Amino acid sequence: MTIYNFYIFDRNGVCLYYVEWNRRKQSGMSSEEEFKLMYGMIFSIKSFVNRISPTDVKEGFMTYKTSKYRLHFFETLSGLKFIMNTDLNVGNIRDILQQIYSTIYVEYVIKNPIIELDKPITSELFKTKLDDYMKGLPFFPAKVS
Amino acid sequence: MAALGRQKSNILDKGLGKGKPEVNIATYALLFSEIVQYCQNRVQTVPELQNRLSEMGQHVGSHLLDVLLLREKGYKRELKLLNMLLFIKSNLWKTLFGREADKLELANDDERTYYLIEKEPIVNKFISIPKDKGSLNCAAFTAGILESVLNGANFPAKVTVHWHKGTTFMIKFDESVIARDKLVEGR
Amino acid sequence: MSRQAARGTDIRKVNGELFTLTYGALVSQLMKDYENDEEVNKQLEKMGYNIGVRLIEDFLARANIGRCNDFRETADIISKVAFKMYLGITPVISNWSPSGDEFSLLIENNPLIDFVELPDGHNALNYSNLLTGVLKGALEMVQMDVDVRFVQDQLKGDNLTELRLKFVKRLEDAIPAGED
């Protein structure tokens, strides 16, 4: 079980945070381009999923799967978007993403008056707390490069 | 008393009675953070910011003292320095922060200086910023509360905050306080 | 409090007087820094807005609620969940406009104003104006443009403090460049 990487976007598409642990293949474009692509695609998928839905929409888009990896998506009512790519052995981790939001983002970003909310997060404390949290997850691989 | 002087009669008629209605810590944290931000935008340096916070703390302390003394001790004023300090370490701290301060110490080389130590002050818990030397210690606000409580109780002192053993409040009393205390103690 | 533990169940408290006095210290400081009451009101609203955009995240993280279907639901959540959570009071919702886009929150025991009296010559000061900003900022982050103002103020001699909220419009998510 593996976590490949993780993105946080704000309601305006600004990538607030990106971190990778086990990414084995790069996208071949600059980070900036990749973030734009990721955000744009997610935006479109969300919209598509709701439009095409044959029944009432509740949560909307949550995850997609390929033969090699799975993308997990969680969005708060305030428009914050948490995206995590894992391998296929990881199930539904919506509650994990929610925990990251409520116990790490809110605690170490929102409650820090020095941090500007619409800019990428540079706080060392946040990075450390997130890293610790991830490493404590059962599906985080024991040996990491 | 100076703190109550400017309030009009109908406020004085209201009981202090409600006791300690409590508020969600997040509410306080958000308010306090914004206050720190506000002060930060108006100053240039960290020491200036700590000064501003201390001033605001003093405003709080001056209004708090009478309420506390009246409620906790039936308005009997402390005369002895050590008792006042113990009152602060336990009653005042408990009222404000829900628990006693960690330690009270007398400076080795100076009878005018005492240290009140808190490993992890509540106000710094709210604000998740790095807690290292040279950076802002929001407990300057608490130092302000302490200073005005002591001044109001007739123990004039200066209180400053330092990153040491967690957070240390250095309380330096006026010479007159020490002299008077010696008389009171009959030394 | 374990940071990893589920939130929402663990609400720690702080002494109410400390809160009230801290707010009072802020208003006093603003009155020293700004020339007139209108300016102070503006500053309070601005600071409230800054608080609101953060408070909403804390609220969403704790309260576990879904999107409101209409303004009436919003009013309920604001009064019964949010005000209760953050200020320990439950304002009464009343005075709905016929079109359902405007309502009042009636507050009898505003914790911000304990022990406070407006000093003479400051009748234009909306002492609790922070609240208008908080509501506006928080609602904006969940895509509602809402106008918030004080209609009655206990500090000015009214029996109650009354906040009026008017729904202006829904705010749309910014569409990323290149998408339609």
Short mmCIF file of C-alpha atoms in Angstrom, two decimals:
data_model
loop_
_atom_site.label_atom_id
_atom_site.label_comp_id
_atom_site.label_asym_id
_atom_site.label_seq_id
_atom_site.Cartn_x
_atom_site.Cartn_y
_atom_site.Cartn_z
CA MET A 1 0.00 0.00 0.00
CA THR A 2 1.41 3.32 -0.99
CA ILE A 3 0.72 7.01 -1.08
CA TYR A 4 2.25 8.66 -4.11
CA ASN A 5 1.54 12.33 -3.69
CA PHE A 6 -0.82 14.96 -2.31
CA TYR A 7 -2.19 18.35 -3.40
CA ILE A 8 -4.15 21.07 -1.65
CA PHE A 9 -5.91 23.72 -3.75
CA ASP A 10 -7.87 26.71 -2.54
CA ARG A 11 -11.18 27.89 -3.96
CA ASN A 12 -9.40 29.98 -6.58
CA GLY A 13 -7.23 27.22 -7.94
CA VAL A 14 -4.08 28.28 -6.14
CA CYS A 15 -2.03 25.24 -5.22
CA LEU A 16 -1.45 25.77 -1.52
CA TYR A 17 0.62 22.68 -0.98
CA TYR A 18 2.12 19.80 -2.86
CA VAL A 19 4.19 16.93 -1.57
CA GLU A 20 5.26 13.60 -3.02
CA TRP A 21 6.59 10.60 -1.23
CA ASN A 22 6.79 7.83 -3.75
CA ARG A 23 6.13 9.30 -7.12
CA ARG A 24 7.80 7.09 -9.66
CA LYS A 25 6.94 8.94 -12.79
CA GLN A 26 6.88 12.66 -13.39
CA SER A 27 4.35 14.35 -15.62
CA GLY A 28 6.94 15.94 -17.86
CA MET A 29 5.71 19.47 -17.26
CA SER A 30 6.62 22.19 -14.79
CA SER A 31 4.98 22.14 -11.39
CA GLU A 32 3.03 25.22 -12.26
CA GLU A 33 1.62 23.61 -15.39
CA GLU A 34 0.84 20.44 -13.56
CA PHE A 35 -1.07 22.24 -10.84
CA LYS A 36 -3.10 24.12 -13.42
CA LEU A 37 -3.84 20.93 -15.26
CA MET A 38 -4.81 19.09 -12.10
CA TYR A 39 -7.11 21.85 -10.93
CA GLY A 40 -8.68 22.37 -14.32
CA MET A 41 -9.32 18.67 -14.82
CA ILE A 42 -10.82 18.23 -11.37
CA PHE A 43 -13.05 21.20 -11.99
CA SER A 44 -14.23 19.71 -15.26
CA ILE A 45 -14.68 16.22 -13.86
CA LYS A 46 -16.80 17.60 -11.02
CA SER A 47 -18.99 19.46 -13.41
CA PHE A 48 -19.24 16.53 -15.84
CA VAL A 49 -20.03 14.01 -13.14
CA ASN A 50 -22.89 16.14 -11.85
CA ARG A 51 -24.31 16.84 -15.27
CA ILE A 52 -24.24 13.28 -16.51
CA SER A 53 -25.51 11.84 -13.26
CA PRO A 54 -28.54 9.62 -13.88
CA THR A 55 -29.77 10.19 -10.37
CA ASP A 56 -29.70 12.85 -7.67
CA VAL A 57 -26.29 14.27 -6.94
CA LYS A 58 -25.03 13.99 -3.40
CA GLU A 59 -21.31 14.12 -2.89
CA GLY A 60 -20.40 14.43 -6.53
CA PHE A 61 -16.98 13.38 -7.74
CA MET A 62 -14.97 11.45 -5.16
CA THR A 63 -12.41 9.19 -6.79
CA TYR A 64 -11.14 7.65 -10.02
CA LYS A 65 -9.13 4.54 -10.62
CA THR A 66 -6.79 3.36 -13.33
CA SER A 67 -5.04 0.01 -13.53
CA LYS A 68 -2.13 1.48 -11.63
CA TYR A 69 -3.29 4.17 -9.23
CA ARG A 70 -6.26 5.77 -7.60
CA LEU A 71 -6.99 9.44 -7.18
CA HIS A 72 -8.97 10.49 -4.11
CA PHE A 73 -10.73 13.83 -3.89
CA PHE A 74 -12.28 15.74 -1.02
CA GLU A 75 -13.70 19.25 -1.18
CA THR A 76 -14.88 21.35 1.74
CA LEU A 77 -17.92 23.62 1.55
CA SER A 78 -15.43 26.47 1.55
CA GLY A 79 -13.93 25.27 -1.70
CA LEU A 80 -10.70 23.79 -0.38
CA LYS A 81 -9.71 20.77 -2.43
CA PHE A 82 -7.62 17.87 -1.14
CA ILE A 83 -6.32 15.41 -3.71
CA MET A 84 -4.32 12.30 -2.95
CA ASN A 85 -2.93 9.66 -5.31
CA THR A 86 -2.44 6.18 -3.90
CA ASP A 87 -1.96 2.70 -5.21
CA LEU A 88 -4.91 0.41 -5.77
CA ASN A 89 -4.72 -1.28 -2.40
CA VAL A 90 -5.99 1.81 -0.64
CA GLY A 91 -9.77 1.99 -0.19
CA ASN A 92 -11.96 4.97 0.49
CA ILE A 93 -9.91 7.53 2.35
CA ARG A 94 -12.32 10.42 2.36
CA ASP A 95 -12.28 10.48 6.12
CA ILE A 96 -8.48 10.66 6.12
CA LEU A 97 -8.60 13.67 3.84
CA GLN A 98 -11.21 15.15 6.11
CA GLN A 99 -8.96 14.58 9.10
CA ILE A 100 -6.07 16.26 7.35
CA TYR A 101 -8.34 19.22 6.79
CA SER A 102 -9.70 19.42 10.29
CA THR A 103 -6.72 18.47 12.40
CA ILE A 104 -3.80 19.75 10.37
CA TYR A 105 -4.92 22.43 7.96
CA VAL A 106 -7.30 24.12 10.38
CA GLU A 107 -4.98 23.71 13.35
CA TYR A 108 -1.71 24.78 11.76
CA VAL A 109 -2.73 27.07 8.93
CA ILE A 110 -6.02 28.66 9.89
CA LYS A 111 -5.00 29.15 13.49
CA ASN A 112 -1.68 30.70 12.55
CA PRO A 113 -2.14 34.45 12.15
CA ILE A 114 1.13 34.79 10.28
CA ILE A 115 0.07 32.59 7.37
CA GLU A 116 -1.77 34.22 4.48
CA LEU A 117 -4.52 31.88 3.40
CA ASP A 118 -4.36 32.54 -0.33
CA LYS A 119 -0.68 31.77 -0.76
CA PRO A 120 1.25 28.50 -0.85
CA ILE A 121 1.92 27.17 2.62
CA THR A 122 5.54 27.44 3.69
CA SER A 123 5.15 26.77 7.39
CA GLU A 124 7.65 24.22 8.62
CA LEU A 125 5.33 23.28 11.43
CA PHE A 126 2.58 22.41 8.97
CA LYS A 127 4.95 20.36 6.84
CA THR A 128 6.17 18.44 9.85
CA LYS A 129 2.74 17.77 11.25
CA LEU A 130 1.44 16.60 7.89
CA ASP A 131 4.44 14.39 7.36
CA ASP A 132 4.07 12.86 10.83
CA TYR A 133 0.41 12.24 10.21
CA MET A 134 1.01 10.58 6.87
CA LYS A 135 3.77 8.40 8.21
CA GLY A 136 1.42 7.24 10.91
CA LEU A 137 -1.15 6.01 8.42
CA PRO A 138 -1.40 2.24 8.04
CA PHE A 139 -1.09 2.42 4.30
CA PHE A 140 2.01 4.51 4.28
CA PRO A 141 4.83 2.18 3.23
CA ALA A 142 7.33 1.26 5.92
CA LYS A 143 10.37 1.89 3.81
CA VAL A 144 10.30 5.19 2.01
CA SER A 145 12.98 6.63 -0.26
CA MET B 1 -11.18 51.92 42.68
CA ALA B 2 -9.65 53.23 39.50
CA ALA B 3 -10.88 50.36 37.36
CA LEU B 4 -14.52 50.82 38.29
CA GLY B 5 -14.43 54.59 38.52
CA ARG B 6 -15.46 55.41 34.99
CA GLN B 7 -18.43 53.11 34.86
CA LYS B 8 -21.84 54.53 35.58
CA SER B 9 -24.14 53.43 38.32
CA ASN B 10 -26.28 50.96 36.44
CA ILE B 11 -23.28 48.80 35.60
CA LEU B 12 -22.31 48.70 39.23
CA ASP B 13 -25.77 47.52 40.12
CA LYS B 14 -25.46 44.46 37.96
CA GLY B 15 -24.19 41.48 39.92
CA LEU B 16 -20.83 39.96 39.17
CA GLY B 17 -22.85 36.88 39.82
CA LYS B 18 -22.72 35.06 36.50
CA GLY B 19 -19.44 33.66 37.66
CA LYS B 20 -17.35 32.37 34.82
CA PRO B 21 -19.39 31.87 31.66
CA GLU B 22 -17.03 30.20 29.30
CA VAL B 23 -16.32 30.63 25.65
CA ASN B 24 -15.04 28.21 23.03
CA ILE B 25 -11.27 28.33 22.93
CA ALA B 26 -11.38 28.62 19.15
CA THR B 27 -13.35 31.85 19.42
CA TYR B 28 -10.71 33.31 21.67
CA ALA B 29 -7.89 31.99 19.50
CA LEU B 30 -9.34 33.59 16.39
CA LEU B 31 -9.90 36.91 18.12
CA PHE B 32 -6.44 36.86 19.62
CA SER B 33 -4.82 35.97 16.30
CA GLU B 34 -6.52 38.86 14.61
CA ILE B 35 -5.39 41.19 17.36
CA VAL B 36 -1.82 40.00 16.85
CA GLN B 37 -2.18 40.63 13.12
CA TYR B 38 -3.61 44.07 13.72
CA CYS B 39 -0.76 45.03 16.02
CA GLN B 40 1.77 43.53 13.66
CA ASN B 41 0.64 45.74 10.81
CA ARG B 42 1.30 48.84 12.83
CA VAL B 43 4.80 48.12 14.08
CA GLN B 44 8.18 47.35 12.56
CA THR B 45 9.92 45.06 14.98
CA VAL B 46 9.17 42.08 17.18
CA PRO B 47 9.91 43.94 20.43
CA GLU B 48 7.50 46.71 19.38
CA LEU B 49 4.85 44.10 18.66
CA GLN B 50 5.36 42.52 22.04
CA ASN B 51 5.00 45.98 23.58
CA ARG B 52 1.70 46.54 21.86
CA LEU B 53 0.43 43.17 23.02
CA SER B 54 1.58 43.94 26.53
CA GLU B 55 -0.33 47.25 26.45
CA MET B 56 -3.48 45.49 25.43
CA GLY B 57 -2.92 42.94 28.16
CA GLN B 58 -2.61 45.77 30.63
CA HIS B 59 -5.99 47.03 29.58
CA VAL B 60 -7.43 43.61 30.33
CA GLY B 61 -5.63 43.30 33.65
CA SER B 62 -6.74 46.65 34.97
CA HIS B 63 -10.37 45.69 34.51
CA LEU B 64 -9.89 42.19 35.76
CA LEU B 65 -8.31 42.90 39.08
CA ASP B 66 -11.27 44.26 40.94
CA VAL B 67 -13.62 41.64 39.65
CA LEU B 68 -11.24 38.96 40.81
CA LEU B 69 -10.38 40.38 44.18
CA LEU B 70 -14.00 40.95 44.97
CA ARG B 71 -15.04 37.49 43.92
CA GLU B 72 -12.16 35.46 45.16
CA LYS B 73 -11.21 37.10 48.39
CA GLY B 74 -14.19 39.13 49.50
CA TYR B 75 -12.24 42.22 48.64
CA LYS B 76 -9.53 41.68 51.19
CA ARG B 77 -6.36 43.13 49.74
CA GLU B 78 -3.14 41.20 49.83
CA LEU B 79 -0.42 42.97 51.71
CA LYS B 80 2.36 40.44 51.56
CA LEU B 81 4.30 40.11 48.37
CA LEU B 82 4.63 36.36 48.45
CA ASN B 83 0.92 35.91 49.04
CA MET B 84 0.15 38.18 46.12
CA LEU B 85 2.44 36.16 43.92
CA LEU B 86 0.86 32.92 45.06
CA PHE B 87 -2.56 34.40 44.41
CA ILE B 88 -1.45 35.13 40.88
CA LYS B 89 0.15 31.77 40.32
CA SER B 90 -2.94 29.89 41.41
CA ASN B 91 -6.15 31.96 41.55
CA LEU B 92 -5.49 34.35 38.72
CA TRP B 93 -4.04 31.71 36.46
CA LYS B 94 -6.82 29.26 37.24
CA THR B 95 -9.46 31.88 36.51
CA LEU B 96 -7.92 32.92 33.25
CA PHE B 97 -6.48 29.71 31.94
CA GLY B 98 -8.09 26.89 33.85
CA ARG B 99 -4.95 25.81 35.66
CA GLU B 100 -2.12 27.06 37.83
CA ALA B 101 1.11 28.41 36.45
CA ASP B 102 3.89 25.85 36.56
CA LYS B 103 6.51 27.45 38.78
CA LEU B 104 7.31 30.51 40.81
CA GLU B 105 10.95 31.28 41.56
CA LEU B 106 12.95 34.03 43.17
CA ALA B 107 16.00 35.22 41.24
CA ASN B 108 19.25 34.08 42.78
CA ASP B 109 20.95 37.39 42.67
CA ASP B 110 18.14 39.92 42.98
CA GLU B 111 15.48 40.08 45.68
CA ARG B 112 13.36 42.35 43.48
CA THR B 113 12.98 39.81 40.71
CA TYR B 114 10.72 36.80 40.54
CA TYR B 115 10.14 34.35 37.73
CA LEU B 116 6.77 32.86 36.89
CA ILE B 117 7.22 29.96 34.54
CA GLU B 118 4.85 28.27 32.14
CA LYS B 119 6.01 25.44 29.99
CA GLU B 120 3.27 26.01 27.44
CA PRO B 121 1.21 29.17 27.91
CA ILE B 122 -2.34 28.96 26.69
CA VAL B 123 -2.02 32.04 24.50
CA ASN B 124 0.86 30.45 22.67
CA LYS B 125 -1.09 27.27 22.22
CA PHE B 126 -3.62 29.17 20.14
CA ILE B 127 -1.09 30.48 17.77
CA SER B 128 0.74 27.79 15.90
CA ILE B 129 3.93 29.66 15.12
CA PRO B 130 7.44 28.49 15.76
CA LYS B 131 8.42 28.99 19.34
CA ASP B 132 12.06 29.85 19.11
CA LYS B 133 14.19 32.68 20.38
CA GLY B 134 13.91 35.92 18.52
CA SER B 135 10.43 35.22 17.37
CA LEU B 136 7.26 36.67 18.71
CA ASN B 137 6.10 35.47 22.08
CA CYS B 138 2.42 36.24 22.30
CA ALA B 139 2.54 35.69 26.01
CA ALA B 140 3.58 39.35 26.05
CA PHE B 141 -0.16 39.87 26.27
CA THR B 142 -0.29 37.85 29.48
CA ALA B 143 2.69 39.77 30.78
CA GLY B 144 0.64 42.91 30.33
CA ILE B 145 -2.25 41.43 32.28
CA LEU B 146 0.15 40.49 35.07
CA GLU B 147 1.76 43.89 35.14
CA SER B 148 -1.46 45.82 35.48
CA VAL B 149 -2.85 43.39 38.06
CA LEU B 150 0.26 43.88 40.18
CA ASN B 151 0.28 47.64 39.71
CA GLY B 152 -3.40 47.85 40.52
CA ALA B 153 -2.91 45.80 43.66
CA ASN B 154 -0.26 48.23 44.76
CA PHE B 155 2.76 46.07 44.00
CA PRO B 156 4.30 48.16 41.24
CA ALA B 157 6.39 46.06 38.92
CA LYS B 158 7.52 45.60 35.37
CA VAL B 159 6.76 42.27 33.72
CA THR B 160 8.54 41.02 30.64
CA VAL B 161 8.32 37.73 28.81
CA HIS B 162 11.17 35.46 27.75
CA TRP B 163 11.66 32.22 25.91
CA HIS B 164 13.15 30.23 28.75
CA LYS B 165 12.04 26.87 30.17
CA GLY B 166 9.01 27.35 27.95
CA THR B 167 7.88 30.86 28.71
CA THR B 168 9.15 32.79 31.69
CA PHE B 169 7.54 35.95 32.99
CA MET B 170 10.18 38.06 34.64
CA ILE B 171 8.61 40.22 37.34
CA LYS B 172 10.78 43.04 38.58
CA PHE B 173 9.34 44.89 41.54
CA ASP B 174 9.93 48.48 42.52
CA GLU B 175 12.38 48.91 45.34
CA SER B 176 9.57 50.41 47.42
CA VAL B 177 7.64 47.16 47.27
CA ILE B 178 10.51 45.13 48.68
CA ALA B 179 11.18 47.67 51.39
CA ARG B 180 7.53 47.74 52.40
CA ASP B 181 7.29 43.99 52.37
CA LYS B 182 10.20 43.73 54.75
CA LEU B 183 8.36 45.99 57.17
CA VAL B 184 5.17 44.00 56.83
CA GLU B 185 7.02 40.80 57.44
CA GLY B 186 8.65 42.38 60.44
CA ARG B 187 12.12 41.60 59.15
CA MET C 1 -6.06 17.49 23.57
CA SER C 2 -4.71 14.98 21.12
CA ARG C 3 -4.48 16.69 17.79
CA GLN C 4 -5.21 13.44 16.03
CA ALA C 5 -8.46 12.87 17.84
CA ALA C 6 -11.74 13.54 16.09
CA ARG C 7 -12.77 17.12 16.54
CA GLY C 8 -16.24 18.34 17.14
CA THR C 9 -16.57 16.43 20.39
CA ASP C 10 -13.72 18.18 22.11
CA ILE C 11 -14.48 21.84 22.64
CA ARG C 12 -12.19 23.38 25.17
CA LYS C 13 -13.23 26.56 26.85
CA VAL C 14 -11.66 29.77 27.98
CA ASN C 15 -12.77 32.12 30.70
CA GLY C 16 -15.60 34.30 29.40
CA GLU C 17 -14.39 37.42 31.13
CA LEU C 18 -10.99 37.10 29.56
CA PHE C 19 -12.72 37.00 26.21
CA THR C 20 -14.93 39.98 26.91
CA LEU C 21 -12.06 42.02 28.30
CA THR C 22 -9.78 41.13 25.41
CA TYR C 23 -12.43 42.33 22.99
CA GLY C 24 -12.79 45.47 25.07
CA ALA C 25 -9.03 46.04 24.92
CA LEU C 26 -9.24 45.77 21.15
CA VAL C 27 -12.06 48.29 20.85
CA SER C 28 -10.20 50.66 23.18
CA GLN C 29 -7.07 50.34 21.10
CA LEU C 30 -9.00 51.05 17.91
CA MET C 31 -10.58 54.09 19.47
CA LYS C 32 -7.09 55.36 20.25
CA ASP C 33 -5.77 54.56 16.78
CA TYR C 34 -8.65 56.01 14.77
CA GLU C 35 -10.17 59.43 14.73
CA ASN C 36 -13.86 58.75 14.72
CA ASP C 37 -16.48 56.12 15.44
CA GLU C 38 -17.19 55.42 11.78
CA GLU C 39 -13.56 54.50 11.22
CA VAL C 40 -13.56 52.24 14.24
CA ASN C 41 -16.73 50.56 12.99
CA LYS C 42 -15.06 49.95 9.65
CA GLN C 43 -11.95 48.50 11.26
CA LEU C 44 -14.02 46.22 13.45
CA GLU C 45 -15.89 44.96 10.43
CA LYS C 46 -12.65 44.43 8.54
CA MET C 47 -11.11 42.50 11.40
CA GLY C 48 -14.32 40.56 11.76
CA TYR C 49 -14.13 39.65 8.09
CA ASN C 50 -10.58 38.33 8.55
CA ILE C 51 -11.77 36.29 11.48
CA GLY C 52 -14.81 35.05 9.58
CA VAL C 53 -12.84 33.62 6.67
CA ARG C 54 -10.87 31.55 9.13
CA LEU C 55 -13.69 30.75 11.50
CA ILE C 56 -15.66 29.12 8.70
CA GLU C 57 -12.94 26.50 8.21
CA ASP C 58 -12.88 25.69 11.90
CA PHE C 59 -16.67 25.52 11.82
CA LEU C 60 -16.83 23.25 8.78
CA ALA C 61 -14.18 21.02 10.29
CA ARG C 62 -16.15 20.60 13.51
CA ALA C 63 -19.77 20.82 12.53
CA ASN C 64 -19.95 18.23 9.79
CA ILE C 65 -22.87 19.80 7.98
CA GLY C 66 -23.87 19.68 4.36
CA ARG C 67 -24.65 22.54 2.03
CA CYS C 68 -27.75 24.49 3.02
CA ASN C 69 -30.62 24.23 0.56
CA ASP C 70 -32.02 27.65 1.26
CA PHE C 71 -31.52 30.76 3.31
CA ARG C 72 -33.80 29.50 6.05
CA GLU C 73 -31.51 26.55 6.65
CA THR C 74 -28.59 28.92 6.71
CA ALA C 75 -30.31 31.01 9.35
CA ASP C 76 -30.91 27.93 11.47
CA ILE C 77 -27.32 26.79 11.23
CA ILE C 78 -26.01 30.24 12.04
CA SER C 79 -28.15 30.62 15.10
CA LYS C 80 -28.39 27.11 16.50
CA VAL C 81 -24.99 25.73 15.59
CA ALA C 82 -22.51 28.49 14.91
CA PHE C 83 -23.50 31.06 17.50
CA LYS C 84 -23.93 28.29 20.03
CA MET C 85 -20.53 26.86 19.27
CA TYR C 86 -18.56 30.07 19.25
CA LEU C 87 -20.36 32.36 21.63
CA GLY C 88 -22.48 30.01 23.68
CA ILE C 89 -25.71 31.81 22.80
CA THR C 90 -28.62 31.02 20.50
CA PRO C 91 -30.04 34.17 18.93
CA VAL C 92 -33.71 34.10 18.03
CA ILE C 93 -34.44 34.14 14.31
CA SER C 94 -37.25 36.47 13.37
CA ASN C 95 -38.62 39.15 11.06
CA TRP C 96 -38.35 37.19 7.85
CA SER C 97 -38.95 39.26 4.75
CA PRO C 98 -41.83 37.98 2.57
CA SER C 99 -39.39 36.82 -0.10
CA GLY C 100 -37.34 34.87 2.45
CA ASP C 101 -34.12 36.65 1.66
CA GLU C 102 -33.78 38.69 4.79
CA PHE C 103 -34.02 37.89 8.51
CA SER C 104 -33.01 39.15 11.92
CA LEU C 105 -31.01 37.61 14.71
CA LEU C 106 -32.17 38.82 18.11
CA ILE C 107 -29.57 38.64 20.83
CA GLU C 108 -30.41 39.22 24.45
CA ASN C 109 -27.16 38.40 26.20
CA ASN C 110 -24.34 39.44 23.94
CA PRO C 111 -21.13 38.18 25.56
CA LEU C 112 -19.09 40.92 23.94
CA ILE C 113 -20.80 43.61 25.94
CA ASP C 114 -20.64 42.25 29.48
CA PHE C 115 -19.64 45.06 31.84
CA VAL C 116 -19.44 47.50 28.95
CA GLU C 117 -20.92 50.94 28.63
CA LEU C 118 -20.46 53.20 25.66
CA PRO C 119 -18.41 56.18 26.73
CA ASP C 120 -20.06 59.58 26.28
CA GLY C 121 -19.81 61.12 22.88
CA HIS C 122 -19.45 57.83 21.06
CA ASN C 123 -23.01 57.11 20.10
CA ALA C 124 -22.11 56.16 16.58
CA LEU C 125 -19.85 53.37 17.74
CA ASN C 126 -21.13 49.91 16.89
CA TYR C 127 -19.25 48.22 19.66
CA SER C 128 -20.00 44.69 18.47
CA ASN C 129 -19.34 45.45 14.84
CA LEU C 130 -16.83 42.62 14.69
CA LEU C 131 -19.83 40.31 14.38
CA THR C 132 -21.01 41.85 11.11
CA GLY C 133 -17.62 41.19 9.57
CA VAL C 134 -17.39 37.66 10.92
CA LEU C 135 -20.75 36.72 9.43
CA LYS C 136 -20.03 38.36 6.12
CA GLY C 137 -16.58 36.78 5.79
CA ALA C 138 -17.68 33.32 6.84
CA LEU C 139 -20.69 33.28 4.50
CA GLU C 140 -18.64 34.57 1.61
CA MET C 141 -16.38 31.54 1.88
CA VAL C 142 -19.38 29.30 1.37
CA GLN C 143 -20.39 31.32 -1.64
CA MET C 144 -23.03 33.59 -0.19
CA ASP C 145 -22.88 37.34 -0.50
CA VAL C 146 -24.83 38.53 2.52
CA ASP C 147 -25.30 42.02 3.84
CA VAL C 148 -25.08 42.24 7.63
CA ARG C 149 -25.87 45.21 9.81
CA PHE C 150 -26.97 46.20 13.29
CA VAL C 151 -30.54 47.37 13.64
CA GLN C 152 -30.72 47.52 17.42
CA ASP C 153 -27.95 47.72 19.99
CA GLN C 154 -28.33 47.17 23.72
CA LEU C 155 -25.41 49.49 24.36
CA LYS C 156 -27.36 52.27 22.74
CA GLY C 157 -30.36 51.77 24.94
CA ASP C 158 -32.34 49.24 22.93
CA ASN C 159 -33.80 46.22 24.69
CA LEU C 160 -32.11 43.79 22.42
CA THR C 161 -29.26 43.60 20.03
CA GLU C 162 -30.59 42.91 16.55
CA LEU C 163 -28.54 41.89 13.53
CA ARG C 164 -30.16 41.94 10.12
CA LEU C 165 -28.91 39.59 7.42
CA LYS C 166 -29.88 40.07 3.79
CA PHE C 167 -29.03 37.62 1.05
CA VAL C 168 -27.62 39.50 -1.91
CA LYS C 169 -26.43 36.80 -4.30
CA ARG C 170 -24.80 33.44 -4.70
CA LEU C 171 -21.09 33.63 -5.45
CA GLU C 172 -19.74 31.28 -8.07
CA ASP C 173 -16.47 29.40 -7.89
CA ALA C 174 -13.77 30.97 -10.00
CA ILE C 175 -13.61 29.04 -13.25
CA PRO C 176 -10.06 28.05 -14.07
CA ALA C 177 -8.59 29.46 -17.29
CA GLY C 178 -9.11 27.23 -20.25
CA GLU C 179 -12.25 25.51 -18.99
CA ASP C 180 -15.69 26.64 -20.11
#
